[in-house]
PDB file of C-alpha atoms in Angstrom:
ATOM      1  CA  UNK A   1      73.759  82.608 248.535  1.00  0.00           C
ATOM      2  CA  UNK A   2      75.932  82.643 245.452  1.00  0.00           C
ATOM      3  CA  UNK A   3      78.378  85.160 244.132  1.00  0.00           C
ATOM      4  CA  UNK A   4      78.014  86.843 240.773  1.00  0.00           C
ATOM      5  CA  UNK A   5      80.946  84.861 239.424  1.00  0.00           C
ATOM      6  CA  UNK A   6      79.435  81.561 240.564  1.00  0.00           C
ATOM      7  CA  UNK A   7      76.138  82.372 238.844  1.00  0.00           C
ATOM      8  CA  UNK A   8      77.880  83.402 235.629  1.00  0.00           C
ATOM      9  CA  UNK A   9      79.911  80.192 235.561  1.00  0.00           C
ATOM     10  CA  UNK A  10      76.872  78.032 236.336  1.00  0.00           C
ATOM     11  CA  UNK A  11      75.206  79.551 233.277  1.00  0.00           C
ATOM     12  CA  UNK A  12      78.278  79.222 231.053  1.00  0.00           C
ATOM     13  CA  UNK A  13      78.684  75.543 231.957  1.00  0.00           C
ATOM     14  CA  UNK A  14      75.063  74.846 231.086  1.00  0.00           C
ATOM     15  CA  UNK A  15      75.337  76.415 227.634  1.00  0.00           C
ATOM     16  CA  UNK A  16      78.682  74.700 226.985  1.00  0.00           C
ATOM     17  CA  UNK A  17      80.888  77.788 227.203  1.00  0.00           C
ATOM     18  CA  UNK A  18      84.179  78.106 229.048  1.00  0.00           C
ATOM     19  CA  UNK A  19      84.099  79.421 232.590  1.00  0.00           C
ATOM     20  CA  UNK A  20      85.660  82.771 233.353  1.00  0.00           C
ATOM     21  CA  UNK A  21      87.772  84.115 236.198  1.00  0.00           C
ATOM     22  CA  UNK A  22      87.327  87.494 237.826  1.00  0.00           C
ATOM     23  CA  UNK A  23      90.513  88.884 236.329  1.00  0.00           C
ATOM     24  CA  UNK A  24      89.208  88.291 232.787  1.00  0.00           C
ATOM     25  CA  UNK A  25      86.464  90.845 233.384  1.00  0.00           C
ATOM     26  CA  UNK A  26      88.966  93.634 232.841  1.00  0.00           C
ATOM     27  CA  UNK A  27      90.154  92.389 229.439  1.00  0.00           C
ATOM     28  CA  UNK A  28      87.596  90.005 227.914  1.00  0.00           C
ATOM     29  CA  UNK A  29      84.746  91.745 226.108  1.00  0.00           C
ATOM     30  CA  UNK A  30      82.526  88.658 226.113  1.00  0.00           C
ATOM     31  CA  UNK A  31      83.004  88.208 229.878  1.00  0.00           C
ATOM     32  CA  UNK A  32      82.080  91.873 230.391  1.00  0.00           C
ATOM     33  CA  UNK A  33      79.010  91.418 228.214  1.00  0.00           C
ATOM     34  CA  UNK A  34      77.863  88.449 230.301  1.00  0.00           C
ATOM     35  CA  UNK A  35      78.459  90.459 233.479  1.00  0.00           C
ATOM     36  CA  UNK A  36      76.250  93.237 232.115  1.00  0.00           C
ATOM     37  CA  UNK A  37      73.689  90.567 231.299  1.00  0.00           C
ATOM     38  CA  UNK A  38      73.707  89.431 234.927  1.00  0.00           C
ATOM     39  CA  UNK A  39      73.043  93.000 236.069  1.00  0.00           C
ATOM     40  CA  UNK A  40      70.209  93.290 233.564  1.00  0.00           C
ATOM     41  CA  UNK A  41      68.594  90.101 234.880  1.00  0.00           C
ATOM     42  CA  UNK A  42      68.924  91.210 238.506  1.00  0.00           C
ATOM     43  CA  UNK A  43      67.296  94.567 237.726  1.00  0.00           C
ATOM     44  CA  UNK A  44      64.503  92.759 235.913  1.00  0.00           C
ATOM     45  CA  UNK A  45      63.877  90.437 238.862  1.00  0.00           C
ATOM     46  CA  UNK A  46      63.830  93.343 241.310  1.00  0.00           C
ATOM     47  CA  UNK A  47      61.308  95.185 239.137  1.00  0.00           C
ATOM     48  CA  UNK A  48      58.949  92.241 238.722  1.00  0.00           C
ATOM     49  CA  UNK A  49      58.983  90.975 242.307  1.00  0.00           C
ATOM     50  CA  UNK A  50      58.324  94.032 244.482  1.00  0.00           C
ATOM     51  CA  UNK A  51      56.586  91.999 247.203  1.00  0.00           C
ATOM     52  CA  UNK A  52      59.232  89.374 247.757  1.00  0.00           C
ATOM     53  CA  UNK A  53      60.324  89.484 251.379  1.00  0.00           C
ATOM     54  CA  UNK A  54      63.968  89.693 250.320  1.00  0.00           C
ATOM     55  CA  UNK A  55      63.206  92.627 248.035  1.00  0.00           C
ATOM     56  CA  UNK A  56      60.831  94.576 250.273  1.00  0.00           C
ATOM     57  CA  UNK A  57      61.618  96.924 253.127  1.00  0.00           C
ATOM     58  CA  UNK A  58      59.567  98.675 255.781  1.00  0.00           C
ATOM     59  CA  UNK A  59      59.946 102.136 257.237  1.00  0.00           C
ATOM     60  CA  UNK A  60      57.700 104.449 259.214  1.00  0.00           C
ATOM     61  CA  UNK A  61      56.336 107.941 258.789  1.00  0.00           C
ATOM     62  CA  UNK A  62      55.036 110.020 261.676  1.00  0.00           C
ATOM     63  CA  UNK A  63      52.201 112.359 260.734  1.00  0.00           C
ATOM     64  CA  UNK A  64      51.896 115.841 262.169  1.00  0.00           C
ATOM     65  CA  UNK A  65      48.622 117.488 263.090  1.00  0.00           C
ATOM     66  CA  UNK A  66      47.197 119.699 260.318  1.00  0.00           C
ATOM     67  CA  UNK A  67      49.963 118.719 257.866  1.00  0.00           C
ATOM     68  CA  UNK A  68      49.001 117.084 254.576  1.00  0.00           C
ATOM     69  CA  UNK A  69      52.296 116.624 252.718  1.00  0.00           C
ATOM     70  CA  UNK A  70      55.504 114.853 253.778  1.00  0.00           C
ATOM     71  CA  UNK A  71      58.888 114.163 252.238  1.00  0.00           C
ATOM     72  CA  UNK A  72      59.548 110.586 251.171  1.00  0.00           C
ATOM     73  CA  UNK A  73      61.167 108.674 254.058  1.00  0.00           C
ATOM     74  CA  UNK A  74      64.837 107.865 253.792  1.00  0.00           C
ATOM     75  CA  UNK A  75      65.425 104.850 251.570  1.00  0.00           C
ATOM     76  CA  UNK A  76      62.460 105.504 249.253  1.00  0.00           C
ATOM     77  CA  UNK A  77      63.808 107.111 246.117  1.00  0.00           C
ATOM     78  CA  UNK A  78      60.454 107.725 244.418  1.00  0.00           C
ATOM     79  CA  UNK A  79      56.794 107.338 245.173  1.00  0.00           C
ATOM     80  CA  UNK A  80      56.294 104.501 242.711  1.00  0.00           C
ATOM     81  CA  UNK A  81      58.390 102.294 245.001  1.00  0.00           C
ATOM     82  CA  UNK A  82      55.758 102.453 247.767  1.00  0.00           C
ATOM     83  CA  UNK A  83      53.769  99.206 247.894  1.00  0.00           C
ATOM     84  CA  UNK A  84      51.438  99.883 250.824  1.00  0.00           C
ATOM     85  CA  UNK A  85      50.879 102.249 253.727  1.00  0.00           C
ATOM     86  CA  UNK A  86      49.334 100.743 256.853  1.00  0.00           C
ATOM     87  CA  UNK A  87      47.583 102.801 259.523  1.00  0.00           C
ATOM     88  CA  UNK A  88      48.177 101.876 263.204  1.00  0.00           C
ATOM     89  CA  UNK A  89      44.487 100.874 263.337  1.00  0.00           C
ATOM     90  CA  UNK A  90      45.445  98.044 260.924  1.00  0.00           C
ATOM     91  CA  UNK A  91      43.881  99.249 257.704  1.00  0.00           C
ATOM     92  CA  UNK A  92      45.644  99.936 254.414  1.00  0.00           C
ATOM     93  CA  UNK A  93      45.417 103.408 252.946  1.00  0.00           C
ATOM     94  CA  UNK A  94      44.011 103.528 249.424  1.00  0.00           C
ATOM     95  CA  UNK A  95      46.341 104.914 246.783  1.00  0.00           C
ATOM     96  CA  UNK A  96      44.821 107.530 244.473  1.00  0.00           C
ATOM     97  CA  UNK A  97      46.198 110.052 242.012  1.00  0.00           C
ATOM     98  CA  UNK A  98      46.496 113.764 242.576  1.00  0.00           C
ATOM     99  CA  UNK A  99      43.962 114.280 239.786  1.00  0.00           C
ATOM    100  CA  UNK A 100      41.456 112.012 241.514  1.00  0.00           C
ATOM    101  CA  UNK A 101      41.839 114.002 244.701  1.00  0.00           C
ATOM    102  CA  UNK A 102      41.577 117.395 243.018  1.00  0.00           C
ATOM    103  CA  UNK A 103      38.537 116.392 240.972  1.00  0.00           C
ATOM    104  CA  UNK A 104      36.907 114.760 244.018  1.00  0.00           C
ATOM    105  CA  UNK A 105      36.245 111.604 242.016  1.00  0.00           C
ATOM    106  CA  UNK A 106      37.326 109.495 244.983  1.00  0.00           C
ATOM    107  CA  UNK A 107      36.210 111.569 247.941  1.00  0.00           C
ATOM    108  CA  UNK A 108      32.843 112.829 246.683  1.00  0.00           C
ATOM    109  CA  UNK A 109      30.969 110.165 248.652  1.00  0.00           C
ATOM    110  CA  UNK A 110      32.314 111.515 251.929  1.00  0.00           C
ATOM    111  CA  UNK A 111      30.684 114.244 253.942  1.00  0.00           C
ATOM    112  CA  UNK A 112      31.856 117.708 252.986  1.00  0.00           C
ATOM    113  CA  UNK A 113      33.145 118.348 256.488  1.00  0.00           C
ATOM    114  CA  UNK A 114      35.358 115.222 256.484  1.00  0.00           C
ATOM    115  CA  UNK A 115      38.555 117.058 255.655  1.00  0.00           C
ATOM    116  CA  UNK A 116      40.574 116.194 258.735  1.00  0.00           C
ATOM    117  CA  UNK A 117      41.021 113.015 260.724  1.00  0.00           C
ATOM    118  CA  UNK A 118      42.903 109.758 260.285  1.00  0.00           C
ATOM    119  CA  UNK A 119      44.213 109.407 256.717  1.00  0.00           C
ATOM    120  CA  UNK A 120      42.267 107.132 254.381  1.00  0.00           C
ATOM    121  CA  UNK A 121      43.837 108.023 251.019  1.00  0.00           C
ATOM    122  CA  UNK A 122      47.335 108.887 249.881  1.00  0.00           C
ATOM    123  CA  UNK A 123      49.053 109.919 246.682  1.00  0.00           C
ATOM    124  CA  UNK A 124      52.526 111.030 245.640  1.00  0.00           C
ATOM    125  CA  UNK A 125      53.388 113.970 243.429  1.00  0.00           C
ATOM    126  CA  UNK A 126      56.431 115.913 242.312  1.00  0.00           C
ATOM    127  CA  UNK A 127      57.194 119.290 243.800  1.00  0.00           C
ATOM    128  CA  UNK A 128      58.467 122.359 241.968  1.00  0.00           C
ATOM    129  CA  UNK A 129      61.950 121.522 243.231  1.00  0.00           C
ATOM    130  CA  UNK A 130      61.848 118.172 241.441  1.00  0.00           C
ATOM    131  CA  UNK A 131      61.441 116.001 244.531  1.00  0.00           C
ATOM    132  CA  UNK A 132      58.421 113.868 245.461  1.00  0.00           C
ATOM    133  CA  UNK A 133      56.147 114.117 248.456  1.00  0.00           C
ATOM    134  CA  UNK A 134      53.397 111.983 250.003  1.00  0.00           C
ATOM    135  CA  UNK A 135      50.001 113.588 250.529  1.00  0.00           C
ATOM    136  CA  UNK A 136      47.222 112.325 252.812  1.00  0.00           C
ATOM    137  CA  UNK A 137      43.466 112.781 252.949  1.00  0.00           C
ATOM    138  CA  UNK A 138      41.828 113.452 255.291  1.00  0.00           C
ATOM    139  CA  UNK A 139      44.521 115.739 256.650  1.00  0.00           C
ATOM    140  CA  UNK A 140      45.874 114.175 259.868  1.00  0.00           C
ATOM    141  CA  UNK A 141      44.626 115.748 263.076  1.00  0.00           C
ATOM    142  CA  UNK A 142      47.035 113.948 265.391  1.00  0.00           C
ATOM    143  CA  UNK A 143      50.489 112.392 265.339  1.00  0.00           C
ATOM    144  CA  UNK A 144      50.167 108.821 264.058  1.00  0.00           C
ATOM    145  CA  UNK A 145      52.927 106.456 262.981  1.00  0.00           C
ATOM    146  CA  UNK A 146      52.239 104.856 259.602  1.00  0.00           C
ATOM    147  CA  UNK A 147      54.065 101.754 258.367  1.00  0.00           C
ATOM    148  CA  UNK A 148      55.289 102.090 254.793  1.00  0.00           C
ATOM    149  CA  UNK A 149      56.284  98.994 252.824  1.00  0.00           C
ATOM    150  CA  UNK A 150      58.405  99.743 249.780  1.00  0.00           C
ATOM    151  CA  UNK A 151      60.344  97.985 247.074  1.00  0.00           C
ATOM    152  CA  UNK A 152      64.091  97.739 247.429  1.00  0.00           C
ATOM    153  CA  UNK A 153      66.039  99.199 244.552  1.00  0.00           C
ATOM    154  CA  UNK A 154      68.751  97.162 242.886  1.00  0.00           C
ATOM    155  CA  UNK A 155      71.650  99.205 244.186  1.00  0.00           C
ATOM    156  CA  UNK A 156      74.645  96.842 244.237  1.00  0.00           C
ATOM    157  CA  UNK A 157      76.005  96.845 240.723  1.00  0.00           C
ATOM    158  CA  UNK A 158      77.932  93.630 240.110  1.00  0.00           C
ATOM    159  CA  UNK A 159      81.359  94.605 238.815  1.00  0.00           C
ATOM    160  CA  UNK A 160      84.799  93.099 238.402  1.00  0.00           C
ATOM    161  CA  UNK A 161      85.669  94.294 241.910  1.00  0.00           C
ATOM    162  CA  UNK A 162      82.790  92.574 243.748  1.00  0.00           C
ATOM    163  CA  UNK A 163      81.826  89.740 241.405  1.00  0.00           C
ATOM    164  CA  UNK A 164      83.435  87.239 243.803  1.00  0.00           C
ATOM    165  CA  UNK A 165      81.818  88.676 246.956  1.00  0.00           C
ATOM    166  CA  UNK A 166      79.311  86.300 248.516  1.00  0.00           C
ATOM    167  CA  UNK A 167      76.961  88.992 249.806  1.00  0.00           C
ATOM    168  CA  UNK A 168      76.221  90.878 246.598  1.00  0.00           C
ATOM    169  CA  UNK A 169      73.302  88.646 245.536  1.00  0.00           C
ATOM    170  CA  UNK A 170      70.427  88.106 248.013  1.00  0.00           C
ATOM    171  CA  UNK A 171      68.957  85.040 246.316  1.00  0.00           C
ATOM    172  CA  UNK A 172      69.082  81.700 248.079  1.00  0.00           C
ATOM    173  CA  UNK A 173      69.693  78.322 246.486  1.00  0.00           C
ATOM    174  CA  UNK A 174      66.036  77.691 245.678  1.00  0.00           C
ATOM    175  CA  UNK A 175      65.815  80.841 243.579  1.00  0.00           C
ATOM    176  CA  UNK A 176      69.056  80.427 241.654  1.00  0.00           C
ATOM    177  CA  UNK A 177      67.588  78.563 238.680  1.00  0.00           C
ATOM    178  CA  UNK A 178      65.713  81.726 237.752  1.00  0.00           C
ATOM    179  CA  UNK A 179      68.837  83.890 237.886  1.00  0.00           C
ATOM    180  CA  UNK A 180      71.021  81.299 236.139  1.00  0.00           C
ATOM    181  CA  UNK A 181      68.465  80.815 233.348  1.00  0.00           C
ATOM    182  CA  UNK A 182      68.431  84.546 232.786  1.00  0.00           C
ATOM    183  CA  UNK A 183      72.213  84.673 232.501  1.00  0.00           C
ATOM    184  CA  UNK A 184      72.091  81.695 230.116  1.00  0.00           C
ATOM    185  CA  UNK A 185      69.859  83.808 227.896  1.00  0.00           C
ATOM    186  CA  UNK A 186      72.175  86.808 228.205  1.00  0.00           C
ATOM    187  CA  UNK A 187      75.284  84.708 227.506  1.00  0.00           C
ATOM    188  CA  UNK A 188      73.916  82.811 224.519  1.00  0.00           C
ATOM    189  CA  UNK A 189      74.270  85.601 221.962  1.00  0.00           C
ATOM    190  CA  UNK A 190      77.005  83.612 220.185  1.00  0.00           C
ATOM    191  CA  UNK A 191      74.677  80.626 219.742  1.00  0.00           C
ATOM    192  CA  UNK A 192      71.897  80.142 217.210  1.00  0.00           C
ATOM    193  CA  UNK A 193      68.618  82.007 217.514  1.00  0.00           C
ATOM    194  CA  UNK A 194      66.796  78.790 218.453  1.00  0.00           C
ATOM    195  CA  UNK A 195      69.026  78.330 221.505  1.00  0.00           C
ATOM    196  CA  UNK A 196      68.684  81.976 222.513  1.00  0.00           C
ATOM    197  CA  UNK A 197      64.891  81.768 222.361  1.00  0.00           C
ATOM    198  CA  UNK A 198      64.906  78.533 224.366  1.00  0.00           C
ATOM    199  CA  UNK A 199      66.967  80.055 227.179  1.00  0.00           C
ATOM    200  CA  UNK A 200      64.843  83.196 227.099  1.00  0.00           C
ATOM    201  CA  UNK A 201      61.730  81.044 227.510  1.00  0.00           C
ATOM    202  CA  UNK A 202      63.343  79.132 230.383  1.00  0.00           C
ATOM    203  CA  UNK A 203      64.062  82.366 232.210  1.00  0.00           C
ATOM    204  CA  UNK A 204      60.600  83.795 231.687  1.00  0.00           C
ATOM    205  CA  UNK A 205      58.952  80.560 232.818  1.00  0.00           C
ATOM    206  CA  UNK A 206      61.039  80.557 236.014  1.00  0.00           C
ATOM    207  CA  UNK A 207      60.253  84.235 236.575  1.00  0.00           C
ATOM    208  CA  UNK A 208      56.512  83.678 236.202  1.00  0.00           C
ATOM    209  CA  UNK A 209      56.614  80.841 238.740  1.00  0.00           C
ATOM    210  CA  UNK A 210      58.394  83.082 241.252  1.00  0.00           C
ATOM    211  CA  UNK A 211      56.557  86.346 240.616  1.00  0.00           C
ATOM    212  CA  UNK A 212      53.921  87.274 243.183  1.00  0.00           C
ATOM    213  CA  UNK A 213      52.222  89.814 240.928  1.00  0.00           C
ATOM    214  CA  UNK A 214      50.878  87.657 238.109  1.00  0.00           C
ATOM    215  CA  UNK A 215      49.729  90.716 236.129  1.00  0.00           C
ATOM    216  CA  UNK A 216      53.154  90.909 234.469  1.00  0.00           C
ATOM    217  CA  UNK A 217      52.243  89.436 231.110  1.00  0.00           C
ATOM    218  CA  UNK A 218      55.221  87.810 229.350  1.00  0.00           C
ATOM    219  CA  UNK A 219      53.873  89.089 226.038  1.00  0.00           C
ATOM    220  CA  UNK A 220      54.702  92.623 227.173  1.00  0.00           C
ATOM    221  CA  UNK A 221      58.294  91.907 228.244  1.00  0.00           C
ATOM    222  CA  UNK A 222      60.943  93.504 226.094  1.00  0.00           C
ATOM    223  CA  UNK A 223      64.674  93.550 226.628  1.00  0.00           C
ATOM    224  CA  UNK A 224      66.315  96.902 227.264  1.00  0.00           C
ATOM    225  CA  UNK A 225      67.418  98.402 223.907  1.00  0.00           C
ATOM    226  CA  UNK A 226      70.890  98.881 225.416  1.00  0.00           C
ATOM    227  CA  UNK A 227      71.341  95.121 225.299  1.00  0.00           C
ATOM    228  CA  UNK A 228      69.463  94.464 222.084  1.00  0.00           C
ATOM    229  CA  UNK A 229      72.505  94.661 219.840  1.00  0.00           C
ATOM    230  CA  UNK A 230      74.439  92.062 221.804  1.00  0.00           C
ATOM    231  CA  UNK A 231      71.752  89.703 223.004  1.00  0.00           C
ATOM    232  CA  UNK A 232      68.873  89.659 220.510  1.00  0.00           C
TER     233      UNK A 232
END
């Protein structure tokens, strides 16, 4: 693993900039900007690689007889983070929308009396209180323990206080080129546009090679407007 400071300095060396020390992050605006760039890149990687082993977690949910809706398990902040739900009989539940369930577009091929049993479908929806719940169909008739795989959220903001901590970045040596290339792009705002575009392309190429879900088209990638002023 590498620390945030090590990754930043790897990137700065490669673009020909001076390295920084942790103490400069409290006074140097450019160093702070590069640090924010590192956080942007890490969030981007987390978002685009939900099925990486290092970015995926598993929890369980125990169903209750005659109960259709359940609170999200601890650790899952929102339903969109769920990647798959696996039944103990080793099949994956199919994700549908609430509208598909209510309009019977998905379940119309089933017998009318198939309303209870082992869950086959699931969906998530907001409640009136503003939280999210998981819903199952058919409604469980017995207690069954479902495995839920979900995407880890990027929760460790890299700051001046932990930038030198070895454990804040979960990427191993083989993945560092992707992270470093992204920080090179973020740090190159003082260079010419040609250099910025080159580093941006390097990062996106590395990200494509490492992304499991190849549906993320690079043509659709846009930088967060918060960073646009400084980096684009």
